Amino acid sequence: MNDVNKIDPFGAAVSDYFFSRFRHRKKIIVNSSISGIEKIAVSYLFRSYKKMPELEKKALGLCYGKILDVGACSGSHALELQKKNCDVTALEISPLCCEIMSKRGVNKLVCSDIFEYKNAGYDTVLLLMNGIGIAGTIEGLRTLLTHLRNLLSSEGQIIFDSSDIEYAYFEEDGSKWIDLNNDYYGQVNYTMQYKNVKGPKFNWLFIDRIKMSEIASETGFNFSVLAEGDHYDYLGVLKPII
Ligand SMILES: C[S@@+](CC[C@H](N)C(=O)[O-])C[C@H]1O[C@@H](n2cnc3c(N)ncnc32)[C@H](O)[C@@H]1O
């Protein structure tokens, strides 16, 4: 195992699942500052169109032109778009995920950190499963949106899903406990582990509608909500203000 793969639980999980003879039920262990230990079934990262949440189905239907699927993981969304003859490029930081995407038949693949990627001219940038969380912090979101704006065509759009995780701060009596001295409440600390592969601590951002609206206008976008999910989540679109 090379050094990058040793700290890449997503890659290890995706690779293990793909090469297993039988579809297993193993899980990635996620430890977050907001909800402690949770688990993600690796099979979920290989979901078919039928098993995708309604917000994701809607997002795929709204993609047009040259599409960039950011944080594409095992390529589930990119493969669906390819089936519809869309021009889609899957971008992913994990070399192991990229290897599996290639084996699964993803045609256009870039193994890169999105913050380093410079190819412009995309009509749709897609960030699903709260992929916009890559931003990590509010400042990171400003940086990410400013960067993505440069990758978009003038008619371009960013389609993403996220959640307002304010609900996680509600007490049993209905009151809310958010320490205003702390960072933005949607900024969560994570570590992930799959088998013996443990990743470093990282920040992941959940962004509520009001804060997104504020950061969008600061960075030159119009923001609107396209659809509401059933657990404080939503599908949003950002279009550059020309
Ligand atoms: C929550 S998963 C989402 C996976 C996929 N979009 C889906 O819906 O199944 C986030 C993915 O983003 C990738 N990722 C994290 N940081 C990244 C970065 N800076 N640039 C590109 N990809 C990144 C991770 O390796 C992981 O596969």
mmCIF file of C-alpha atoms and ligand atoms in Angstrom:
data_model
loop_
_atom_site.group_PDB
_atom_site.id
_atom_site.type_symbol
_atom_site.label_atom_id
_atom_site.label_comp_id
_atom_site.label_asym_id
_atom_site.label_seq_id
_atom_site.Cartn_x
_atom_site.Cartn_y
_atom_site.Cartn_z
ATOM 1 C CA MET A 1 0.000 0.000 0.000
ATOM 2 C CA ASN A 2 1.449 3.412 -0.819
ATOM 3 C CA ASP A 3 1.370 6.282 1.689
ATOM 4 C CA VAL A 4 -1.706 8.010 0.252
ATOM 5 C CA ASN A 5 -3.755 4.786 0.285
ATOM 6 C CA LYS A 6 -2.831 4.127 3.928
ATOM 7 C CA ILE A 7 -4.872 7.165 5.001
ATOM 8 C CA ASP A 8 -7.742 6.890 2.511
ATOM 9 C CA PRO A 9 -10.690 5.045 4.101
ATOM 10 C CA PHE A 10 -13.095 5.984 1.246
ATOM 11 C CA GLY A 11 -10.664 4.537 -1.308
ATOM 12 C CA ALA A 12 -10.017 1.398 0.766
ATOM 13 C CA ALA A 13 -13.745 0.791 1.222
ATOM 14 C CA VAL A 14 -14.631 1.388 -2.427
ATOM 15 C CA SER A 15 -11.794 -0.833 -3.639
ATOM 16 C CA ASP A 16 -12.590 -3.633 -1.161
ATOM 17 C CA TYR A 17 -16.271 -3.595 -2.142
ATOM 18 C CA PHE A 18 -15.535 -3.625 -5.857
ATOM 19 C CA PHE A 19 -13.095 -6.542 -5.648
ATOM 20 C CA SER A 20 -15.179 -8.634 -3.205
ATOM 21 C CA ARG A 21 -16.675 -11.718 -4.749
ATOM 22 C CA PHE A 22 -19.862 -11.183 -2.791
ATOM 23 C CA ARG A 23 -21.507 -7.848 -2.146
ATOM 24 C CA HIS A 24 -20.818 -7.401 1.566
ATOM 25 C CA ARG A 25 -22.439 -5.235 4.234
ATOM 26 C CA LYS A 26 -19.279 -3.679 5.638
ATOM 27 C CA LYS A 27 -19.338 -0.109 6.834
ATOM 28 C CA ILE A 28 -17.108 2.937 7.057
ATOM 29 C CA ILE A 29 -16.899 4.172 10.654
ATOM 30 C CA VAL A 30 -17.405 7.894 10.905
ATOM 31 C CA ASN A 31 -16.655 9.789 14.115
ATOM 32 C CA SER A 32 -17.942 13.354 14.091
ATOM 33 C CA SER A 33 -17.987 16.240 16.554
ATOM 34 C CA ILE A 34 -21.740 16.555 16.025
ATOM 35 C CA SER A 35 -23.074 13.028 16.376
ATOM 36 C CA GLY A 36 -20.270 10.777 17.594
ATOM 37 C CA ILE A 37 -19.882 7.399 15.900
ATOM 38 C CA GLU A 38 -21.987 6.633 12.839
ATOM 39 C CA LYS A 39 -21.580 4.154 10.009
ATOM 40 C CA ILE A 40 -21.908 4.429 6.236
ATOM 41 C CA ALA A 41 -22.671 1.184 4.381
ATOM 42 C CA VAL A 42 -20.075 0.897 1.618
ATOM 43 C CA SER A 43 -22.814 -0.432 -0.692
ATOM 44 C CA TYR A 44 -24.421 3.037 -0.481
ATOM 45 C CA LEU A 45 -21.443 4.466 -2.373
ATOM 46 C CA PHE A 46 -22.344 2.075 -5.225
ATOM 47 C CA ARG A 47 -26.059 2.970 -5.269
ATOM 48 C CA SER A 48 -28.017 2.487 -8.467
ATOM 49 C CA TYR A 49 -30.300 5.196 -9.840
ATOM 50 C CA LYS A 50 -33.259 3.402 -8.268
ATOM 51 C CA LYS A 51 -31.697 3.617 -4.797
ATOM 52 C CA MET A 52 -30.689 7.277 -5.054
ATOM 53 C CA PRO A 53 -32.560 9.822 -2.914
ATOM 54 C CA GLU A 54 -35.124 11.928 -4.804
ATOM 55 C CA LEU A 55 -32.928 15.043 -4.492
ATOM 56 C CA GLU A 56 -30.093 13.244 -6.320
ATOM 57 C CA LYS A 57 -32.435 12.022 -9.068
ATOM 58 C CA LYS A 58 -33.653 15.584 -9.512
ATOM 59 C CA ALA A 59 -30.064 16.874 -9.581
ATOM 60 C CA LEU A 60 -29.105 14.423 -12.341
ATOM 61 C CA GLY A 61 -32.129 15.494 -14.387
ATOM 62 C CA LEU A 62 -31.072 19.148 -14.165
ATOM 63 C CA CYS A 63 -27.480 18.666 -15.384
ATOM 64 C CA TYR A 64 -26.732 20.122 -18.799
ATOM 65 C CA GLY A 65 -23.775 20.651 -21.135
ATOM 66 C CA LYS A 66 -20.267 19.792 -20.030
ATOM 67 C CA ILE A 67 -20.556 18.346 -16.521
ATOM 68 C CA LEU A 68 -17.958 18.049 -13.733
ATOM 69 C CA ASP A 69 -18.891 15.561 -10.974
ATOM 70 C CA VAL A 70 -16.747 16.655 -8.020
ATOM 71 C CA GLY A 71 -15.859 14.075 -5.335
ATOM 72 C CA ALA A 72 -17.228 11.376 -7.626
ATOM 73 C CA CYS A 73 -16.118 8.501 -5.338
ATOM 74 C CA SER A 74 -17.129 5.209 -7.023
ATOM 75 C CA GLY A 75 -18.682 7.018 -10.003
ATOM 76 C CA SER A 76 -22.372 6.219 -9.427
ATOM 77 C CA HIS A 77 -23.607 9.623 -10.618
ATOM 78 C CA ALA A 78 -21.087 9.904 -13.452
ATOM 79 C CA LEU A 79 -22.100 6.456 -14.756
ATOM 80 C CA GLU A 80 -25.795 7.416 -14.696
ATOM 81 C CA LEU A 81 -25.044 10.597 -16.630
ATOM 82 C CA GLN A 82 -22.920 8.647 -19.109
ATOM 83 C CA LYS A 83 -25.885 6.302 -19.713
ATOM 84 C CA LYS A 84 -27.866 9.362 -20.800
ATOM 85 C CA ASN A 85 -25.037 10.293 -23.221
ATOM 86 C CA CYS A 86 -24.052 13.335 -21.151
ATOM 87 C CA ASP A 87 -20.532 14.722 -21.429
ATOM 88 C CA VAL A 88 -19.407 14.122 -17.833
ATOM 89 C CA THR A 89 -15.978 14.236 -16.202
ATOM 90 C CA ALA A 90 -15.599 12.575 -12.797
ATOM 91 C CA LEU A 91 -13.114 14.339 -10.518
ATOM 92 C CA GLU A 92 -11.873 12.631 -7.371
ATOM 93 C CA ILE A 93 -8.940 13.101 -5.002
ATOM 94 C CA SER A 94 -8.636 9.412 -4.007
ATOM 95 C CA PRO A 95 -6.402 7.379 -6.371
ATOM 96 C CA LEU A 96 -8.108 4.144 -5.262
ATOM 97 C CA CYS A 97 -11.574 5.543 -6.047
ATOM 98 C CA CYS A 98 -10.244 6.697 -9.440
ATOM 99 C CA GLU A 99 -8.911 3.215 -10.175
ATOM 100 C CA ILE A 100 -12.315 1.704 -9.401
ATOM 101 C CA MET A 101 -14.170 4.336 -11.438
ATOM 102 C CA SER A 102 -11.992 3.470 -14.387
ATOM 103 C CA LYS A 103 -12.740 -0.257 -13.922
ATOM 104 C CA ARG A 104 -16.465 0.530 -13.662
ATOM 105 C CA GLY A 105 -16.320 2.253 -17.039
ATOM 106 C CA VAL A 106 -16.185 5.971 -16.226
ATOM 107 C CA ASN A 107 -14.768 7.401 -19.449
ATOM 108 C CA LYS A 108 -13.575 10.865 -18.431
ATOM 109 C CA LEU A 109 -11.701 10.814 -15.176
ATOM 110 C CA VAL A 110 -9.484 13.313 -13.363
ATOM 111 C CA CYS A 111 -7.624 12.278 -10.228
ATOM 112 C CA SER A 112 -7.093 15.622 -8.524
ATOM 113 C CA ASP A 113 -7.900 17.830 -5.584
ATOM 114 C CA ILE A 114 -10.696 20.126 -6.810
ATOM 115 C CA PHE A 115 -8.834 23.120 -5.372
ATOM 116 C CA GLU A 116 -5.905 22.339 -7.736
ATOM 117 C CA TYR A 117 -7.986 21.714 -10.844
ATOM 118 C CA LYS A 118 -7.753 24.434 -13.498
ATOM 119 C CA ASN A 119 -9.649 23.200 -16.603
ATOM 120 C CA ALA A 120 -12.476 25.638 -17.293
ATOM 121 C CA GLY A 121 -15.603 25.661 -19.466
ATOM 122 C CA TYR A 122 -18.014 23.465 -17.470
ATOM 123 C CA ASP A 123 -21.753 24.111 -17.752
ATOM 124 C CA THR A 124 -22.635 22.081 -14.668
ATOM 125 C CA VAL A 125 -20.565 21.383 -11.578
ATOM 126 C CA LEU A 126 -22.210 18.671 -9.508
ATOM 127 C CA LEU A 127 -21.502 18.094 -5.794
ATOM 128 C CA LEU A 128 -23.669 15.365 -4.284
ATOM 129 C CA MET A 129 -23.895 13.628 -0.886
ATOM 130 C CA ASN A 130 -23.068 17.014 0.617
ATOM 131 C CA GLY A 131 -19.981 17.152 -1.595
ATOM 132 C CA ILE A 132 -19.876 20.924 -1.046
ATOM 133 C CA GLY A 133 -18.734 19.931 2.450
ATOM 134 C CA ILE A 134 -15.247 19.627 0.882
ATOM 135 C CA ALA A 135 -15.061 23.370 1.621
ATOM 136 C CA GLY A 136 -14.578 22.449 5.294
ATOM 137 C CA THR A 137 -15.225 25.921 6.722
ATOM 138 C CA ILE A 138 -17.070 29.115 5.782
ATOM 139 C CA GLU A 139 -13.785 30.638 4.609
ATOM 140 C CA GLY A 140 -13.154 27.433 2.640
ATOM 141 C CA LEU A 141 -16.582 27.813 1.045
ATOM 142 C CA ARG A 142 -15.668 31.315 -0.163
ATOM 143 C CA THR A 143 -12.462 29.871 -1.639
ATOM 144 C CA LEU A 144 -14.257 26.891 -3.218
ATOM 145 C CA LEU A 145 -17.019 28.996 -4.808
ATOM 146 C CA THR A 146 -14.559 31.566 -6.120
ATOM 147 C CA HIS A 147 -12.514 28.714 -7.623
ATOM 148 C CA LEU A 148 -15.552 26.929 -9.119
ATOM 149 C CA ARG A 149 -16.777 30.198 -10.636
ATOM 150 C CA ASN A 150 -13.582 30.233 -12.705
ATOM 151 C CA LEU A 151 -14.297 26.694 -13.957
ATOM 152 C CA LEU A 152 -17.832 27.539 -15.104
ATOM 153 C CA SER A 153 -19.015 28.746 -18.489
ATOM 154 C CA SER A 154 -21.041 31.978 -18.478
ATOM 155 C CA GLU A 155 -24.269 29.933 -18.625
ATOM 156 C CA GLY A 156 -22.962 27.563 -15.963
ATOM 157 C CA GLN A 157 -24.468 26.269 -12.724
ATOM 158 C CA ILE A 158 -23.372 24.509 -9.563
ATOM 159 C CA ILE A 159 -25.838 21.917 -8.316
ATOM 160 C CA PHE A 160 -25.343 20.648 -4.767
ATOM 161 C CA ASP A 161 -27.159 19.196 -1.798
ATOM 162 C CA SER A 162 -26.597 20.068 1.830
ATOM 163 C CA SER A 163 -28.379 20.092 5.191
ATOM 164 C CA ASP A 164 -29.136 22.614 7.880
ATOM 165 C CA ILE A 165 -27.822 20.703 10.895
ATOM 166 C CA GLU A 166 -29.230 23.182 13.422
ATOM 167 C CA TYR A 167 -31.563 20.330 14.515
ATOM 168 C CA ALA A 168 -28.555 18.556 16.044
ATOM 169 C CA TYR A 169 -28.281 21.350 18.631
ATOM 170 C CA PHE A 170 -31.857 21.126 19.935
ATOM 171 C CA GLU A 171 -32.293 20.036 23.546
ATOM 172 C CA GLU A 172 -35.121 17.737 24.658
ATOM 173 C CA ASP A 173 -37.120 20.719 25.973
ATOM 174 C CA GLY A 174 -37.066 22.317 22.493
ATOM 175 C CA SER A 175 -34.426 24.930 23.345
ATOM 176 C CA LYS A 176 -31.329 25.290 21.219
ATOM 177 C CA TRP A 177 -27.716 25.344 22.428
ATOM 178 C CA ILE A 178 -25.287 26.902 19.970
ATOM 179 C CA ASP A 179 -22.117 28.493 21.336
ATOM 180 C CA LEU A 180 -21.850 31.719 19.347
ATOM 181 C CA ASN A 181 -18.166 32.006 20.282
ATOM 182 C CA ASN A 182 -17.477 28.864 18.280
ATOM 183 C CA ASP A 183 -17.136 28.513 14.530
ATOM 184 C CA TYR A 184 -20.228 28.341 12.307
ATOM 185 C CA TYR A 185 -22.465 25.527 13.610
ATOM 186 C CA GLY A 186 -22.385 23.592 10.317
ATOM 187 C CA GLN A 187 -18.630 23.111 10.509
ATOM 188 C CA VAL A 188 -18.059 19.573 11.724
ATOM 189 C CA ASN A 189 -14.864 17.676 12.644
ATOM 190 C CA TYR A 190 -14.569 14.191 11.259
ATOM 191 C CA THR A 191 -12.369 11.130 11.304
ATOM 192 C CA MET A 192 -13.111 8.065 9.219
ATOM 193 C CA GLN A 193 -11.948 4.490 9.364
ATOM 194 C CA TYR A 194 -12.412 1.436 7.176
ATOM 195 C CA LYS A 195 -10.903 -1.767 8.580
ATOM 196 C CA ASN A 196 -7.334 -0.758 9.554
ATOM 197 C CA VAL A 197 -7.238 2.303 7.278
ATOM 198 C CA LYS A 198 -7.758 5.452 9.324
ATOM 199 C CA GLY A 199 -7.858 8.886 7.720
ATOM 200 C CA PRO A 200 -6.653 12.153 9.278
ATOM 201 C CA LYS A 201 -9.008 14.498 11.103
ATOM 202 C CA PHE A 202 -10.730 16.894 8.694
ATOM 203 C CA ASN A 203 -13.452 19.547 8.623
ATOM 204 C CA TRP A 204 -16.630 19.015 6.664
ATOM 205 C CA LEU A 205 -19.169 21.786 6.115
ATOM 206 C CA PHE A 206 -22.961 21.622 6.227
ATOM 207 C CA ILE A 207 -24.421 24.872 5.022
ATOM 208 C CA ASP A 208 -27.881 26.210 5.797
ATOM 209 C CA ARG A 209 -29.921 28.111 3.213
ATOM 210 C CA ILE A 210 -29.501 31.583 4.765
ATOM 211 C CA LYS A 211 -25.732 31.347 5.194
ATOM 212 C CA MET A 212 -25.399 29.920 1.671
ATOM 213 C CA SER A 213 -27.355 32.836 0.296
ATOM 214 C CA GLU A 214 -24.982 35.262 2.051
ATOM 215 C CA ILE A 215 -21.769 33.522 0.847
ATOM 216 C CA ALA A 216 -23.208 33.114 -2.656
ATOM 217 C CA SER A 217 -23.762 36.832 -3.091
ATOM 218 C CA GLU A 218 -20.321 37.619 -1.630
ATOM 219 C CA THR A 219 -18.721 35.326 -4.233
ATOM 220 C CA GLY A 220 -20.802 36.432 -7.225
ATOM 221 C CA PHE A 221 -23.588 33.849 -7.395
ATOM 222 C CA ASN A 222 -27.376 33.795 -7.283
ATOM 223 C CA PHE A 223 -28.537 31.003 -5.034
ATOM 224 C CA SER A 224 -31.860 29.228 -5.083
ATOM 225 C CA VAL A 225 -33.332 26.145 -3.487
ATOM 226 C CA LEU A 226 -34.553 23.647 -6.068
ATOM 227 C CA ALA A 227 -36.134 21.094 -3.763
ATOM 228 C CA GLU A 228 -36.498 20.199 -0.100
ATOM 229 C CA GLY A 229 -35.480 16.809 1.284
ATOM 230 C CA ASP A 230 -37.223 15.025 4.129
ATOM 231 C CA HIS A 231 -34.579 15.576 6.830
ATOM 232 C CA TYR A 232 -33.521 19.254 6.877
ATOM 233 C CA ASP A 233 -31.701 18.715 3.561
ATOM 234 C CA TYR A 234 -32.173 20.586 0.319
ATOM 235 C CA LEU A 235 -31.001 20.695 -3.266
ATOM 236 C CA GLY A 236 -29.553 24.043 -4.309
ATOM 237 C CA VAL A 237 -28.299 25.740 -7.427
ATOM 238 C CA LEU A 238 -25.751 28.551 -7.785
ATOM 239 C CA LYS A 239 -25.597 30.590 -10.972
ATOM 240 C CA PRO A 240 -22.908 33.194 -11.627
ATOM 241 C CA ILE A 241 -24.154 36.782 -11.551
ATOM 242 C CA ILE A 242 -23.078 38.179 -14.906
HETATM 243 C C1 LIG B 1 -19.207 12.224 0.763
HETATM 244 S S1 LIG B 1 -18.258 11.496 -0.499
HETATM 245 C C2 LIG B 1 -19.394 11.778 -1.824
HETATM 246 C C3 LIG B 1 -19.311 10.742 -2.856
HETATM 247 C C4 LIG B 1 -20.195 10.838 -4.073
HETATM 248 N N1 LIG B 1 -20.351 12.188 -4.582
HETATM 249 C C5 LIG B 1 -21.526 10.203 -3.791
HETATM 250 O O1 LIG B 1 -22.524 10.926 -3.767
HETATM 251 O O2 LIG B 1 -21.579 8.972 -3.622
HETATM 252 C C6 LIG B 1 -17.009 12.730 -0.813
HETATM 253 C C7 LIG B 1 -15.987 12.334 -1.867
HETATM 254 O O3 LIG B 1 -15.194 13.490 -2.137
HETATM 255 C C8 LIG B 1 -13.841 13.120 -2.263
HETATM 256 N N2 LIG B 1 -13.036 14.324 -1.931
HETATM 257 C C9 LIG B 1 -12.767 14.833 -0.706
HETATM 258 N N3 LIG B 1 -12.029 15.949 -0.788
HETATM 259 C C10 LIG B 1 -11.840 16.173 -2.130
HETATM 260 C C11 LIG B 1 -11.151 17.186 -2.862
HETATM 261 N N4 LIG B 1 -10.528 18.197 -2.215
HETATM 262 N N5 LIG B 1 -11.139 17.117 -4.216
HETATM 263 C C12 LIG B 1 -11.770 16.099 -4.847
HETATM 264 N N6 LIG B 1 -12.445 15.102 -4.204
HETATM 265 C C13 LIG B 1 -12.487 15.140 -2.855
HETATM 266 C C14 LIG B 1 -13.685 11.968 -1.286
HETATM 267 O O4 LIG B 1 -12.567 11.162 -1.590
HETATM 268 C C15 LIG B 1 -15.029 11.242 -1.450
HETATM 269 O O5 LIG B 1 -14.972 10.265 -2.437
#
